[in-house]
Amino acid sequence: LSITMDADKNITANFVEIPPPPPDSFNLTIGIDGNGSTDPGEGTHRYQEGDQVTITATADNGWRFDGWTGDVPEEDWSSNPLSITMDADKNITANFVEMFTLTLRKKGEGSTSPAVGEHTYTKGTKVEIEAKPDTKNGWTFGGWTGDYPEEEWSENPIIVTMDEDKDITANFVQGNSNY
């Protein structure tokens, strides 16, 4: 300001506070592989720098949460819920895998490995099943029945690929006859 002093003058300088610039904000893009959901939901969300964001994955029936991929530290890939700090744009995917139930049964005296009952496996898992007859009391393995190829019923052990729910029975007989 330039002024000409040709009389008495009273001048006041006025200052106003300028607010600091808003903090940076970043995009969090959440994806889903398989059947399930996330909270916050799938898509792109905007957060301020430094925000702590918690993401929860929920598997649909018949599916299991199998970890995070993308901009997630390796030590946190299986954490659920996952907590992240927004310090950059991030892309994160919740991964879900399909699950199937293997139901093992027995007729006669003996056991199976895994044990008789229901067992849940990830899609594609190969499960070795062994029949163990009660030989001390004269029982032998007579064959498998159920969800296993008929031409292979006499094999022991067997390997079953979990590509659907399966129900398999180990049949034990007294003596040496096949089932």
PDB file of N, CA, C and O in Angstrom, residues 31-39 41-42 56-61 63-65 94-97:
ATOM      1  N   GLY A  31     -12.897 -55.232  -4.080  1.00  0.00           N
ATOM      2  CA  GLY A  31     -13.414 -56.222  -5.019  1.00  0.00           C
ATOM      3  C   GLY A  31     -13.736 -57.519  -4.294  1.00  0.00           C
ATOM      4  O   GLY A  31     -13.312 -57.734  -3.157  1.00  0.00           O
ATOM      5  N   ILE A  32     -14.472 -58.397  -4.957  1.00  0.00           N
ATOM      6  CA  ILE A  32     -14.857 -59.695  -4.390  1.00  0.00           C
ATOM      7  C   ILE A  32     -14.566 -60.767  -5.428  1.00  0.00           C
ATOM      8  O   ILE A  32     -14.950 -60.632  -6.593  1.00  0.00           O
ATOM      9  N   ASP A  33     -13.887 -61.842  -4.991  1.00  0.00           N
ATOM     10  CA  ASP A  33     -13.653 -63.007  -5.835  1.00  0.00           C
ATOM     11  C   ASP A  33     -14.316 -64.197  -5.148  1.00  0.00           C
ATOM     12  O   ASP A  33     -13.904 -64.580  -4.054  1.00  0.00           O
ATOM     13  N   GLY A  34     -15.356 -64.748  -5.759  1.00  0.00           N
ATOM     14  CA  GLY A  34     -16.131 -65.824  -5.145  1.00  0.00           C
ATOM     15  C   GLY A  34     -17.463 -65.304  -4.659  1.00  0.00           C
ATOM     16  O   GLY A  34     -17.912 -64.235  -5.097  1.00  0.00           O
ATOM     17  N   ASN A  35     -18.100 -66.033  -3.733  1.00  0.00           N
ATOM     18  CA  ASN A  35     -19.426 -65.654  -3.254  1.00  0.00           C
ATOM     19  C   ASN A  35     -19.367 -65.205  -1.805  1.00  0.00           C
ATOM     20  O   ASN A  35     -19.162 -66.017  -0.895  1.00  0.00           O
ATOM     21  N   GLY A  36     -19.572 -63.915  -1.632  1.00  0.00           N
ATOM     22  CA  GLY A  36     -19.576 -63.317  -0.310  1.00  0.00           C
ATOM     23  C   GLY A  36     -19.795 -61.829  -0.449  1.00  0.00           C
ATOM     24  O   GLY A  36     -20.082 -61.320  -1.543  1.00  0.00           O
ATOM     25  N   SER A  37     -19.643 -61.125   0.657  1.00  0.00           N
ATOM     26  CA  SER A  37     -19.843 -59.675   0.646  1.00  0.00           C
ATOM     27  C   SER A  37     -18.821 -59.021   1.568  1.00  0.00           C
ATOM     28  O   SER A  37     -18.151 -59.700   2.347  1.00  0.00           O
ATOM     29  N   THR A  38     -18.719 -57.703   1.448  1.00  0.00           N
ATOM     30  CA  THR A  38     -17.832 -56.929   2.314  1.00  0.00           C
ATOM     31  C   THR A  38     -18.594 -55.747   2.886  1.00  0.00           C
ATOM     32  O   THR A  38     -19.596 -55.308   2.340  1.00  0.00           O
ATOM     33  N   ASP A  39     -18.076 -55.238   4.002  1.00  0.00           N
ATOM     34  CA  ASP A  39     -18.603 -54.017   4.606  1.00  0.00           C
ATOM     35  C   ASP A  39     -17.402 -53.159   4.953  1.00  0.00           C
ATOM     36  O   ASP A  39     -16.602 -53.577   5.783  1.00  0.00           O
ATOM     37  N   GLY A  41     -19.139 -52.060   1.228  1.00  0.00           N
ATOM     38  CA  GLY A  41     -19.439 -52.909   0.082  1.00  0.00           C
ATOM     39  C   GLY A  41     -18.450 -52.798  -1.057  1.00  0.00           C
ATOM     40  O   GLY A  41     -17.592 -51.911  -1.097  1.00  0.00           O
ATOM     41  N   GLU A  42     -18.607 -53.709  -2.003  1.00  0.00           N
ATOM     42  CA  GLU A  42     -17.768 -53.736  -3.199  1.00  0.00           C
ATOM     43  C   GLU A  42     -17.911 -52.413  -3.941  1.00  0.00           C
ATOM     44  O   GLU A  42     -18.988 -51.852  -4.030  1.00  0.00           O
ATOM     45  N   THR A  56     -14.838 -55.746   6.638  1.00  0.00           N
ATOM     46  CA  THR A  56     -15.244 -57.079   7.101  1.00  0.00           C
ATOM     47  C   THR A  56     -15.745 -57.884   5.909  1.00  0.00           C
ATOM     48  O   THR A  56     -16.531 -57.392   5.103  1.00  0.00           O
ATOM     49  N   ALA A  57     -15.268 -59.128   5.810  1.00  0.00           N
ATOM     50  CA  ALA A  57     -15.700 -60.046   4.748  1.00  0.00           C
ATOM     51  C   ALA A  57     -16.649 -61.072   5.352  1.00  0.00           C
ATOM     52  O   ALA A  57     -16.389 -61.604   6.428  1.00  0.00           O
ATOM     53  N   THR A  58     -17.762 -61.345   4.644  1.00  0.00           N
ATOM     54  CA  THR A  58     -18.739 -62.339   5.086  1.00  0.00           C
ATOM     55  C   THR A  58     -19.004 -63.294   3.927  1.00  0.00           C
ATOM     56  O   THR A  58     -19.454 -62.876   2.855  1.00  0.00           O
ATOM     57  N   ALA A  59     -18.713 -64.575   4.157  1.00  0.00           N
ATOM     58  CA  ALA A  59     -18.906 -65.595   3.120  1.00  0.00           C
ATOM     59  C   ALA A  59     -20.372 -65.991   3.023  1.00  0.00           C
ATOM     60  O   ALA A  59     -21.085 -66.028   4.028  1.00  0.00           O
ATOM     61  N   ASP A  60     -20.824 -66.287   1.794  1.00  0.00           N
ATOM     62  CA  ASP A  60     -22.161 -66.841   1.595  1.00  0.00           C
ATOM     63  C   ASP A  60     -22.171 -68.295   2.070  1.00  0.00           C
ATOM     64  O   ASP A  60     -21.105 -68.904   2.250  1.00  0.00           O
ATOM     65  N   ASN A  61     -23.373 -68.863   2.241  1.00  0.00           N
ATOM     66  CA  ASN A  61     -23.484 -70.265   2.621  1.00  0.00           C
ATOM     67  C   ASN A  61     -22.753 -71.136   1.612  1.00  0.00           C
ATOM     68  O   ASN A  61     -22.881 -70.937   0.408  1.00  0.00           O
ATOM     69  N   TRP A  63     -19.546 -71.299   1.268  1.00  0.00           N
ATOM     70  CA  TRP A  63     -18.292 -70.660   0.905  1.00  0.00           C
ATOM     71  C   TRP A  63     -17.542 -70.290   2.179  1.00  0.00           C
ATOM     72  O   TRP A  63     -18.138 -70.184   3.253  1.00  0.00           O
ATOM     73  N   ARG A  64     -16.221 -70.064   2.062  1.00  0.00           N
ATOM     74  CA  ARG A  64     -15.382 -69.681   3.197  1.00  0.00           C
ATOM     75  C   ARG A  64     -14.496 -68.525   2.765  1.00  0.00           C
ATOM     76  O   ARG A  64     -13.993 -68.494   1.641  1.00  0.00           O
ATOM     77  N   PHE A  65     -14.307 -67.560   3.679  1.00  0.00           N
ATOM     78  CA  PHE A  65     -13.378 -66.453   3.414  1.00  0.00           C
ATOM     79  C   PHE A  65     -11.963 -67.034   3.364  1.00  0.00           C
ATOM     80  O   PHE A  65     -11.553 -67.779   4.250  1.00  0.00           O
ATOM     81  N   ALA A  94     -11.484 -59.256  -1.489  1.00  0.00           N
ATOM     82  CA  ALA A  94     -11.853 -60.320  -0.556  1.00  0.00           C
ATOM     83  C   ALA A  94     -12.038 -61.591  -1.370  1.00  0.00           C
ATOM     84  O   ALA A  94     -12.782 -61.601  -2.348  1.00  0.00           O
ATOM     85  N   ASN A  95     -11.343 -62.653  -0.982  1.00  0.00           N
ATOM     86  CA  ASN A  95     -11.379 -63.913  -1.720  1.00  0.00           C
ATOM     87  C   ASN A  95     -12.169 -64.959  -0.940  1.00  0.00           C
ATOM     88  O   ASN A  95     -11.915 -65.172   0.250  1.00  0.00           O
ATOM     89  N   PHE A  96     -13.091 -65.612  -1.645  1.00  0.00           N
ATOM     90  CA  PHE A  96     -13.918 -66.655  -1.040  1.00  0.00           C
ATOM     91  C   PHE A  96     -13.760 -67.940  -1.843  1.00  0.00           C
ATOM     92  O   PHE A  96     -13.646 -67.885  -3.075  1.00  0.00           O
ATOM     93  N   VAL A  97     -13.727 -69.087  -1.159  1.00  0.00           N
ATOM     94  CA  VAL A  97     -13.616 -70.377  -1.840  1.00  0.00           C
ATOM     95  C   VAL A  97     -14.831 -71.235  -1.488  1.00  0.00           C
ATOM     96  O   VAL A  97     -15.365 -71.153  -0.384  1.00  0.00           O
TER      97      VAL A  97
END
